[in-house]
Amino acid sequence: MRLLVGPKGLFVSTLLACGVFAGLALAEVTVIVDADKEIGPVNKGVFGNNLIAYDPLTYEDWTDVPYYGYMDHGAGIWDPSRRSPVPEVIGLSREAGISSLRFPGGCGVHHYDWKKAVGKEREHFLFGVDEFLAVCEATGVEPVMTVSYFTGDEQDAADLVAYLNLKPTAAISARSSAWAQARIDNGHAAPYGVRYFEIGNEVWHGDHRQVREVGPEAYAERYLKYYEAMKRFDPDILIGAVLLDREWNEKVLDRIGDKVDFGILHIYPAPPGSPRRIETMEPREIFRITLMESVPVQERSIGEALEILEEKAGRPVPLAITEFNAAFLQDKPVPYRHALGTALVNAELIRIFLKPENRVLMAHYWQFCNSYWGMVRSRCDYMDPEADVSYAKRPNYYVYEFYQKYFGDILVGAEVLADASGVDGSLSQNAEDMSAELPGNGPLISVTASRQDRRRVCIMVVNKDMERTCPVRFEIKNFAGADKAVLRTLRGPRVDATNEDDPGEVTVETKTLAVRGGRFDEELAPHSFTVVEVVTSRAEKADLRKKDRKKNRE
């Protein structure tokens, strides 16, 4: 990043890649988008999500009888009585533009025995391996399989590869042939062709039962056994290694070297401290710290992990962010994980994942449906076969929906200029690298922009100011004929507003503005996320005619 003092007292923040960010603590802001400055294709892989089908032994008293209900239903996406996906939830996943799904998810994988989750005579694990892949096929998304580090061994992991990807005639051993045949017997003749596997989930903290922790050396040794066994059955699969911090990453990668196809990070920004401390904090301060201090720290961790991966593997290796969200675990005074402010945090994280220099192969929001973190929730008991179940969108869902419906295919350059008049106060420490140069506590915005077929320019804008409206002038360069901007803003009366009790508290407001000479002005609401769609009337009319012709043919 370069910070320059330009003419008329303007601070200029220029990013060389992706045209994203300005966190300028100033009163007047100009966003300039250059539709001709192509940064690269939009990586749809960052719009992944998690489905859960835990073994409840991880979390419940494992000496008692565990409760299997939510896992048999995939937390609401699967109907075990009909043995099919729930259509409404599948529809919501498509509207959200989900590109890949990770399974079985999280620390519940520690005691997950995949061999209990296949076959026709199961009492539990009714949303198992084949059912998960049926959901992936129904939604047209890429599956990602997490292999248990604590349950089974490398041969069990290799058997999973055989079950998923081999034909009996192409199997390399009697054992692999038997598992390939088992898949056919279970109703899926063709190999699934699953490409992505990760070895373990957050293994450093043990298995929540008897193993208190796992060291990096032990993980690396076991990882290599899994890597060799699984690749022997299918050399085309891609296998990821769990990363954490510099010390862990260096010790793991010193041992596995180039035997890694992607590194795995989990990103959960939040203020430091326990959930109890967060309960006592002022909400605006919670989200200010998270957005301005914690999120930039997470981005720096991405860069550090990439450097170590390249050094140890001898080549550039991408990252998979197989879990991300804000780390709000409490329920009082409100569940902040479902608040408007957390939607802003996740919008910021997606902006970071889209930057080409961060080499993010894919990213997975934690997690899609119901349970503790779901971005959609059922309005009644989804496990009741007699219930008329409907589903509600939480604020985090709209971040995905905005990107799916409006963001284009090509990232284009964007920069933010901020008028230096009216600077006052002091900027939060560690907010990017600008605390020394840019004192102040005014409007703080970030942007990322895209283009679609030269018919549409889209700008994603987060206003991180907790209290004040941000006056913005938008200037669109090299986009002839632009005459209309449609703004859709996710906003609420407070940054901690949720839709848990009142479905209308966090809403999407739409406004249409005229564009003249490539410019238009708007005041962005505090703590808001806005998608700005700039179009030409000529292109819009052509699109309508195209839709009419398609409708007439149908």
PDB file of C-alpha atoms in Angstrom, residues 138-378:
ATOM      1  CA  ALA A 138     -28.067 -31.462  -6.453  1.00  0.00           C
ATOM      2  CA  THR A 139     -26.416 -28.066  -6.029  1.00  0.00           C
ATOM      3  CA  GLY A 140     -23.609 -28.547  -8.550  1.00  0.00           C
ATOM      4  CA  VAL A 141     -20.824 -27.787  -6.072  1.00  0.00           C
ATOM      5  CA  GLU A 142     -17.365 -29.139  -5.325  1.00  0.00           C
ATOM      6  CA  PRO A 143     -17.128 -31.512  -2.325  1.00  0.00           C
ATOM      7  CA  VAL A 144     -14.304 -31.254   0.205  1.00  0.00           C
ATOM      8  CA  MET A 145     -13.750 -34.219   2.531  1.00  0.00           C
ATOM      9  CA  THR A 146     -12.136 -33.888   5.945  1.00  0.00           C
ATOM     10  CA  VAL A 147     -10.406 -37.092   7.012  1.00  0.00           C
ATOM     11  CA  SER A 148     -10.270 -37.867  10.727  1.00  0.00           C
ATOM     12  CA  TYR A 149      -6.836 -37.676  12.316  1.00  0.00           C
ATOM     13  CA  PHE A 150      -7.900 -39.479  15.502  1.00  0.00           C
ATOM     14  CA  THR A 151     -10.240 -42.211  14.225  1.00  0.00           C
ATOM     15  CA  GLY A 152      -8.883 -44.911  11.938  1.00  0.00           C
ATOM     16  CA  ASP A 153      -5.514 -44.865  10.208  1.00  0.00           C
ATOM     17  CA  GLU A 154      -3.975 -44.214   6.825  1.00  0.00           C
ATOM     18  CA  GLN A 155      -5.492 -47.387   5.384  1.00  0.00           C
ATOM     19  CA  ASP A 156      -8.982 -46.227   6.371  1.00  0.00           C
ATOM     20  CA  ALA A 157      -8.284 -42.921   4.631  1.00  0.00           C
ATOM     21  CA  ALA A 158      -7.107 -44.739   1.522  1.00  0.00           C
ATOM     22  CA  ASP A 159     -10.241 -46.896   1.636  1.00  0.00           C
ATOM     23  CA  LEU A 160     -12.295 -43.695   1.568  1.00  0.00           C
ATOM     24  CA  VAL A 161     -10.488 -42.615  -1.605  1.00  0.00           C
ATOM     25  CA  ALA A 162     -11.215 -46.009  -3.154  1.00  0.00           C
ATOM     26  CA  TYR A 163     -14.878 -45.807  -2.168  1.00  0.00           C
ATOM     27  CA  LEU A 164     -15.250 -42.343  -3.658  1.00  0.00           C
ATOM     28  CA  ASN A 165     -13.087 -42.401  -6.748  1.00  0.00           C
ATOM     29  CA  LEU A 166     -12.203 -45.866  -8.056  1.00  0.00           C
ATOM     30  CA  LYS A 167     -13.853 -48.308 -10.386  1.00  0.00           C
ATOM     31  CA  PRO A 168     -13.538 -51.965  -9.390  1.00  0.00           C
ATOM     32  CA  THR A 169     -11.815 -52.683 -12.691  1.00  0.00           C
ATOM     33  CA  ALA A 170      -9.310 -49.885 -12.097  1.00  0.00           C
ATOM     34  CA  ALA A 171      -8.659 -50.699  -8.443  1.00  0.00           C
ATOM     35  CA  ILE A 172      -5.068 -51.457  -7.500  1.00  0.00           C
ATOM     36  CA  SER A 173      -5.748 -54.098  -4.859  1.00  0.00           C
ATOM     37  CA  ALA A 174      -8.453 -56.498  -3.732  1.00  0.00           C
ATOM     38  CA  ARG A 175      -9.179 -54.161  -0.832  1.00  0.00           C
ATOM     39  CA  SER A 176      -9.588 -51.073  -2.996  1.00  0.00           C
ATOM     40  CA  SER A 177     -11.708 -53.052  -5.452  1.00  0.00           C
ATOM     41  CA  ALA A 178     -13.980 -54.152  -2.617  1.00  0.00           C
ATOM     42  CA  TRP A 179     -14.570 -50.569  -1.500  1.00  0.00           C
ATOM     43  CA  ALA A 180     -15.204 -49.421  -5.052  1.00  0.00           C
ATOM     44  CA  GLN A 181     -17.746 -52.211  -5.390  1.00  0.00           C
ATOM     45  CA  ALA A 182     -19.320 -51.204  -2.074  1.00  0.00           C
ATOM     46  CA  ARG A 183     -20.100 -47.783  -3.510  1.00  0.00           C
ATOM     47  CA  ILE A 184     -21.836 -49.425  -6.452  1.00  0.00           C
ATOM     48  CA  ASP A 185     -23.793 -51.688  -4.111  1.00  0.00           C
ATOM     49  CA  ASN A 186     -24.846 -48.592  -2.155  1.00  0.00           C
ATOM     50  CA  GLY A 187     -26.422 -47.089  -5.261  1.00  0.00           C
ATOM     51  CA  HIS A 188     -23.787 -44.967  -7.010  1.00  0.00           C
ATOM     52  CA  ALA A 189     -22.262 -46.781  -9.963  1.00  0.00           C
ATOM     53  CA  ALA A 190     -19.988 -44.010 -11.218  1.00  0.00           C
ATOM     54  CA  PRO A 191     -17.021 -42.798  -9.174  1.00  0.00           C
ATOM     55  CA  TYR A 192     -17.684 -39.494  -7.441  1.00  0.00           C
ATOM     56  CA  GLY A 193     -14.348 -38.032  -8.465  1.00  0.00           C
ATOM     57  CA  VAL A 194     -13.789 -36.136  -5.208  1.00  0.00           C
ATOM     58  CA  ARG A 195     -10.658 -34.008  -5.588  1.00  0.00           C
ATOM     59  CA  TYR A 196     -10.060 -32.266  -2.255  1.00  0.00           C
ATOM     60  CA  PHE A 197      -9.139 -33.892   1.044  1.00  0.00           C
ATOM     61  CA  GLU A 198      -7.812 -32.381   4.259  1.00  0.00           C
ATOM     62  CA  ILE A 199      -6.050 -34.412   6.913  1.00  0.00           C
ATOM     63  CA  GLY A 200      -7.620 -33.586  10.271  1.00  0.00           C
ATOM     64  CA  ASN A 201      -9.294 -30.530  11.727  1.00  0.00           C
ATOM     65  CA  GLU A 202      -7.530 -28.242  14.216  1.00  0.00           C
ATOM     66  CA  VAL A 203      -5.678 -31.276  15.510  1.00  0.00           C
ATOM     67  CA  TRP A 204      -3.372 -29.268  17.795  1.00  0.00           C
ATOM     68  CA  HIS A 205      -6.020 -29.066  20.528  1.00  0.00           C
ATOM     69  CA  GLY A 206      -6.577 -32.818  20.767  1.00  0.00           C
ATOM     70  CA  ASP A 207      -9.727 -34.859  20.347  1.00  0.00           C
ATOM     71  CA  HIS A 208     -11.899 -33.371  23.162  1.00  0.00           C
ATOM     72  CA  ARG A 209     -11.815 -36.707  24.968  1.00  0.00           C
ATOM     73  CA  GLN A 210      -8.500 -38.330  25.838  1.00  0.00           C
ATOM     74  CA  VAL A 211      -5.864 -36.652  23.677  1.00  0.00           C
ATOM     75  CA  ARG A 212      -5.116 -33.221  25.124  1.00  0.00           C
ATOM     76  CA  GLU A 213      -2.892 -31.928  22.322  1.00  0.00           C
ATOM     77  CA  VAL A 214      -0.964 -32.941  19.226  1.00  0.00           C
ATOM     78  CA  GLY A 215       2.454 -31.536  18.413  1.00  0.00           C
ATOM     79  CA  PRO A 216       3.501 -30.454  14.912  1.00  0.00           C
ATOM     80  CA  GLU A 217       6.074 -33.243  14.585  1.00  0.00           C
ATOM     81  CA  ALA A 218       3.494 -35.923  15.406  1.00  0.00           C
ATOM     82  CA  TYR A 219       0.997 -34.376  13.017  1.00  0.00           C
ATOM     83  CA  ALA A 220       3.546 -34.223  10.189  1.00  0.00           C
ATOM     84  CA  GLU A 221       4.531 -37.869  10.657  1.00  0.00           C
ATOM     85  CA  ARG A 222       0.922 -39.076  10.546  1.00  0.00           C
ATOM     86  CA  TYR A 223       0.068 -36.695   7.710  1.00  0.00           C
ATOM     87  CA  LEU A 224       2.799 -38.204   5.500  1.00  0.00           C
ATOM     88  CA  LYS A 225       1.430 -41.716   6.066  1.00  0.00           C
ATOM     89  CA  TYR A 226      -2.034 -40.551   5.011  1.00  0.00           C
ATOM     90  CA  TYR A 227      -0.643 -38.621   2.040  1.00  0.00           C
ATOM     91  CA  GLU A 228       1.274 -41.602   0.654  1.00  0.00           C
ATOM     92  CA  ALA A 229      -1.536 -44.113   1.204  1.00  0.00           C
ATOM     93  CA  MET A 230      -4.249 -41.915  -0.313  1.00  0.00           C
ATOM     94  CA  LYS A 231      -2.184 -40.818  -3.324  1.00  0.00           C
ATOM     95  CA  ARG A 232      -1.330 -44.437  -4.063  1.00  0.00           C
ATOM     96  CA  PHE A 233      -5.026 -45.110  -4.641  1.00  0.00           C
ATOM     97  CA  ASP A 234      -5.617 -41.902  -6.620  1.00  0.00           C
ATOM     98  CA  PRO A 235      -2.605 -39.710  -7.502  1.00  0.00           C
ATOM     99  CA  ASP A 236      -4.857 -36.964  -8.886  1.00  0.00           C
ATOM    100  CA  ILE A 237      -6.453 -36.003  -5.574  1.00  0.00           C
ATOM    101  CA  LEU A 238      -5.291 -32.856  -3.776  1.00  0.00           C
ATOM    102  CA  ILE A 239      -4.412 -33.109  -0.081  1.00  0.00           C
ATOM    103  CA  GLY A 240      -4.163 -30.264   2.411  1.00  0.00           C
ATOM    104  CA  ALA A 241      -2.162 -29.930   5.621  1.00  0.00           C
ATOM    105  CA  VAL A 242      -3.421 -28.168   8.750  1.00  0.00           C
ATOM    106  CA  LEU A 243      -1.594 -24.908   9.528  1.00  0.00           C
ATOM    107  CA  LEU A 244      -1.733 -22.697  12.606  1.00  0.00           C
ATOM    108  CA  ASP A 245       0.996 -20.195  13.497  1.00  0.00           C
ATOM    109  CA  ARG A 246       4.613 -19.641  12.445  1.00  0.00           C
ATOM    110  CA  GLU A 247       6.117 -22.169  14.864  1.00  0.00           C
ATOM    111  CA  TRP A 248       3.625 -24.921  14.010  1.00  0.00           C
ATOM    112  CA  ASN A 249       3.794 -24.227  10.280  1.00  0.00           C
ATOM    113  CA  GLU A 250       7.595 -24.310  10.108  1.00  0.00           C
ATOM    114  CA  LYS A 251       7.833 -27.558  12.068  1.00  0.00           C
ATOM    115  CA  VAL A 252       5.126 -29.285  10.026  1.00  0.00           C
ATOM    116  CA  LEU A 253       6.409 -28.078   6.668  1.00  0.00           C
ATOM    117  CA  ASP A 254      10.039 -28.859   7.520  1.00  0.00           C
ATOM    118  CA  ARG A 255       8.961 -32.507   7.655  1.00  0.00           C
ATOM    119  CA  ILE A 256       6.419 -32.789   4.854  1.00  0.00           C
ATOM    120  CA  GLY A 257       8.308 -30.587   2.367  1.00  0.00           C
ATOM    121  CA  ASP A 258       6.628 -30.549  -1.026  1.00  0.00           C
ATOM    122  CA  LYS A 259       4.087 -33.251  -0.146  1.00  0.00           C
ATOM    123  CA  VAL A 260       1.298 -30.723   0.231  1.00  0.00           C
ATOM    124  CA  ASP A 261      -1.194 -29.489  -2.354  1.00  0.00           C
ATOM    125  CA  PHE A 262      -2.688 -26.720  -0.221  1.00  0.00           C
ATOM    126  CA  GLY A 263      -2.321 -25.338   3.268  1.00  0.00           C
ATOM    127  CA  ILE A 264      -5.324 -25.072   5.575  1.00  0.00           C
ATOM    128  CA  LEU A 265      -6.096 -22.070   7.756  1.00  0.00           C
ATOM    129  CA  HIS A 266      -9.110 -21.274   9.913  1.00  0.00           C
ATOM    130  CA  ILE A 267      -9.860 -17.597  10.428  1.00  0.00           C
ATOM    131  CA  TYR A 268     -12.003 -16.304  13.294  1.00  0.00           C
ATOM    132  CA  PRO A 269     -11.336 -12.628  14.048  1.00  0.00           C
ATOM    133  CA  ALA A 270     -12.636 -11.103  17.305  1.00  0.00           C
ATOM    134  CA  PRO A 271     -11.429  -8.895  20.136  1.00  0.00           C
ATOM    135  CA  PRO A 272      -9.054 -10.705  22.497  1.00  0.00           C
ATOM    136  CA  GLY A 273     -10.588 -12.260  25.574  1.00  0.00           C
ATOM    137  CA  SER A 274     -13.223 -14.751  26.612  1.00  0.00           C
ATOM    138  CA  PRO A 275     -16.902 -14.828  25.621  1.00  0.00           C
ATOM    139  CA  ARG A 276     -17.663 -13.515  29.116  1.00  0.00           C
ATOM    140  CA  ARG A 277     -15.503 -10.435  28.443  1.00  0.00           C
ATOM    141  CA  ILE A 278     -17.247  -9.832  25.136  1.00  0.00           C
ATOM    142  CA  GLU A 279     -20.616  -9.962  26.921  1.00  0.00           C
ATOM    143  CA  THR A 280     -19.560  -6.898  28.914  1.00  0.00           C
ATOM    144  CA  MET A 281     -18.169  -4.869  26.008  1.00  0.00           C
ATOM    145  CA  GLU A 282     -20.032  -2.152  24.146  1.00  0.00           C
ATOM    146  CA  PRO A 283     -21.151  -3.591  20.768  1.00  0.00           C
ATOM    147  CA  ARG A 284     -19.724  -0.734  18.708  1.00  0.00           C
ATOM    148  CA  GLU A 285     -16.348  -1.315  20.334  1.00  0.00           C
ATOM    149  CA  ILE A 286     -16.537  -5.070  19.688  1.00  0.00           C
ATOM    150  CA  PHE A 287     -17.043  -4.597  15.983  1.00  0.00           C
ATOM    151  CA  ARG A 288     -14.665  -1.655  15.676  1.00  0.00           C
ATOM    152  CA  ILE A 289     -11.838  -3.724  17.134  1.00  0.00           C
ATOM    153  CA  THR A 290     -12.750  -6.766  15.037  1.00  0.00           C
ATOM    154  CA  LEU A 291     -12.947  -4.867  11.759  1.00  0.00           C
ATOM    155  CA  MET A 292     -10.057  -2.465  12.274  1.00  0.00           C
ATOM    156  CA  GLU A 293      -7.586  -4.552  14.266  1.00  0.00           C
ATOM    157  CA  SER A 294      -8.339  -8.271  14.176  1.00  0.00           C
ATOM    158  CA  VAL A 295      -9.184  -8.623  10.480  1.00  0.00           C
ATOM    159  CA  PRO A 296      -5.898  -6.997   9.318  1.00  0.00           C
ATOM    160  CA  VAL A 297      -3.985  -9.341  11.649  1.00  0.00           C
ATOM    161  CA  GLN A 298      -5.712 -12.282   9.968  1.00  0.00           C
ATOM    162  CA  GLU A 299      -4.688 -11.014   6.542  1.00  0.00           C
ATOM    163  CA  ARG A 300      -1.096 -10.795   7.667  1.00  0.00           C
ATOM    164  CA  SER A 301      -1.302 -14.408   8.851  1.00  0.00           C
ATOM    165  CA  ILE A 302      -2.302 -15.401   5.306  1.00  0.00           C
ATOM    166  CA  GLY A 303       0.780 -13.723   3.869  1.00  0.00           C
ATOM    167  CA  GLU A 304       3.029 -15.338   6.455  1.00  0.00           C
ATOM    168  CA  ALA A 305       1.613 -18.808   5.789  1.00  0.00           C
ATOM    169  CA  LEU A 306       2.103 -18.378   2.041  1.00  0.00           C
ATOM    170  CA  GLU A 307       5.750 -17.411   2.521  1.00  0.00           C
ATOM    171  CA  ILE A 308       6.500 -20.458   4.679  1.00  0.00           C
ATOM    172  CA  LEU A 309       4.647 -22.787   2.311  1.00  0.00           C
ATOM    173  CA  GLU A 310       6.614 -21.550  -0.688  1.00  0.00           C
ATOM    174  CA  GLU A 311       9.921 -21.707   1.170  1.00  0.00           C
ATOM    175  CA  LYS A 312       9.438 -25.257   2.459  1.00  0.00           C
ATOM    176  CA  ALA A 313       7.656 -26.750  -0.565  1.00  0.00           C
ATOM    177  CA  GLY A 314       9.920 -25.070  -3.104  1.00  0.00           C
ATOM    178  CA  ARG A 315       6.974 -23.748  -5.079  1.00  0.00           C
ATOM    179  CA  PRO A 316       3.933 -21.493  -4.576  1.00  0.00           C
ATOM    180  CA  VAL A 317       1.239 -23.422  -2.677  1.00  0.00           C
ATOM    181  CA  PRO A 318      -2.309 -22.042  -2.280  1.00  0.00           C
ATOM    182  CA  LEU A 319      -4.363 -21.829   0.884  1.00  0.00           C
ATOM    183  CA  ALA A 320      -7.780 -23.224   1.712  1.00  0.00           C
ATOM    184  CA  ILE A 321      -9.619 -21.288   4.418  1.00  0.00           C
ATOM    185  CA  THR A 322     -11.856 -24.214   5.286  1.00  0.00           C
ATOM    186  CA  GLU A 323     -13.506 -22.334   8.163  1.00  0.00           C
ATOM    187  CA  PHE A 324     -14.081 -18.632   8.623  1.00  0.00           C
ATOM    188  CA  ASN A 325     -16.435 -16.465  10.642  1.00  0.00           C
ATOM    189  CA  ALA A 326     -16.223 -14.029  13.526  1.00  0.00           C
ATOM    190  CA  ALA A 327     -15.364 -15.775  16.800  1.00  0.00           C
ATOM    191  CA  PHE A 328     -18.389 -14.755  18.840  1.00  0.00           C
ATOM    192  CA  LEU A 329     -19.363 -17.688  21.027  1.00  0.00           C
ATOM    193  CA  GLN A 330     -21.726 -15.985  23.457  1.00  0.00           C
ATOM    194  CA  ASP A 331     -25.508 -15.628  23.378  1.00  0.00           C
ATOM    195  CA  LYS A 332     -25.852 -12.613  25.692  1.00  0.00           C
ATOM    196  CA  PRO A 333     -26.864  -9.870  25.298  1.00  0.00           C
ATOM    197  CA  VAL A 334     -27.479 -11.092  21.737  1.00  0.00           C
ATOM    198  CA  PRO A 335     -25.737 -13.793  19.649  1.00  0.00           C
ATOM    199  CA  TYR A 336     -23.217 -11.490  17.962  1.00  0.00           C
ATOM    200  CA  ARG A 337     -22.325 -14.259  15.496  1.00  0.00           C
ATOM    201  CA  HIS A 338     -25.732 -13.593  13.870  1.00  0.00           C
ATOM    202  CA  ALA A 339     -25.538  -9.786  14.049  1.00  0.00           C
ATOM    203  CA  LEU A 340     -25.218  -7.222  11.286  1.00  0.00           C
ATOM    204  CA  GLY A 341     -21.679  -6.452  12.457  1.00  0.00           C
ATOM    205  CA  THR A 342     -20.582 -10.024  11.828  1.00  0.00           C
ATOM    206  CA  ALA A 343     -21.950  -9.804   8.283  1.00  0.00           C
ATOM    207  CA  LEU A 344     -19.626  -6.807   7.797  1.00  0.00           C
ATOM    208  CA  VAL A 345     -16.714  -8.847   9.167  1.00  0.00           C
ATOM    209  CA  ASN A 346     -17.426 -11.687   6.754  1.00  0.00           C
ATOM    210  CA  ALA A 347     -17.765  -9.261   3.849  1.00  0.00           C
ATOM    211  CA  GLU A 348     -14.308  -7.933   4.774  1.00  0.00           C
ATOM    212  CA  LEU A 349     -12.878 -11.448   4.894  1.00  0.00           C
ATOM    213  CA  ILE A 350     -14.280 -12.311   1.468  1.00  0.00           C
ATOM    214  CA  ARG A 351     -12.731  -9.106   0.110  1.00  0.00           C
ATOM    215  CA  ILE A 352      -9.374 -10.312   1.411  1.00  0.00           C
ATOM    216  CA  PHE A 353      -9.838 -13.844   0.033  1.00  0.00           C
ATOM    217  CA  LEU A 354     -10.576 -12.431  -3.431  1.00  0.00           C
ATOM    218  CA  LYS A 355      -7.222 -10.649  -3.661  1.00  0.00           C
ATOM    219  CA  PRO A 356      -5.119 -12.676  -6.134  1.00  0.00           C
ATOM    220  CA  GLU A 357      -1.910 -12.194  -4.182  1.00  0.00           C
ATOM    221  CA  ASN A 358      -3.434 -14.046  -1.217  1.00  0.00           C
ATOM    222  CA  ARG A 359      -3.657 -17.234  -3.311  1.00  0.00           C
ATOM    223  CA  VAL A 360      -6.827 -18.495  -1.648  1.00  0.00           C
ATOM    224  CA  LEU A 361      -7.861 -21.669  -3.448  1.00  0.00           C
ATOM    225  CA  MET A 362     -11.202 -21.851  -1.646  1.00  0.00           C
ATOM    226  CA  ALA A 363     -12.862 -20.622   1.525  1.00  0.00           C
ATOM    227  CA  HIS A 364     -15.713 -22.048   3.600  1.00  0.00           C
ATOM    228  CA  TYR A 365     -17.993 -20.054   5.854  1.00  0.00           C
ATOM    229  CA  TRP A 366     -18.745 -21.811   9.142  1.00  0.00           C
ATOM    230  CA  GLN A 367     -21.527 -22.975   8.633  1.00  0.00           C
ATOM    231  CA  PHE A 368     -24.588 -23.077   6.415  1.00  0.00           C
ATOM    232  CA  CYS A 369     -27.701 -24.395   8.115  1.00  0.00           C
ATOM    233  CA  ASN A 370     -29.061 -24.349  11.676  1.00  0.00           C
ATOM    234  CA  SER A 371     -26.989 -25.684  14.572  1.00  0.00           C
ATOM    235  CA  TYR A 372     -25.100 -22.937  16.441  1.00  0.00           C
ATOM    236  CA  TRP A 373     -23.692 -20.903  13.566  1.00  0.00           C
ATOM    237  CA  GLY A 374     -26.001 -21.385  10.574  1.00  0.00           C
ATOM    238  CA  MET A 375     -26.477 -18.504   8.126  1.00  0.00           C
ATOM    239  CA  VAL A 376     -29.980 -19.873   7.553  1.00  0.00           C
ATOM    240  CA  ARG A 377     -32.261 -21.288  10.235  1.00  0.00           C
ATOM    241  CA  SER A 378     -35.531 -23.145  10.321  1.00  0.00           C
TER     242      SER A 378
END
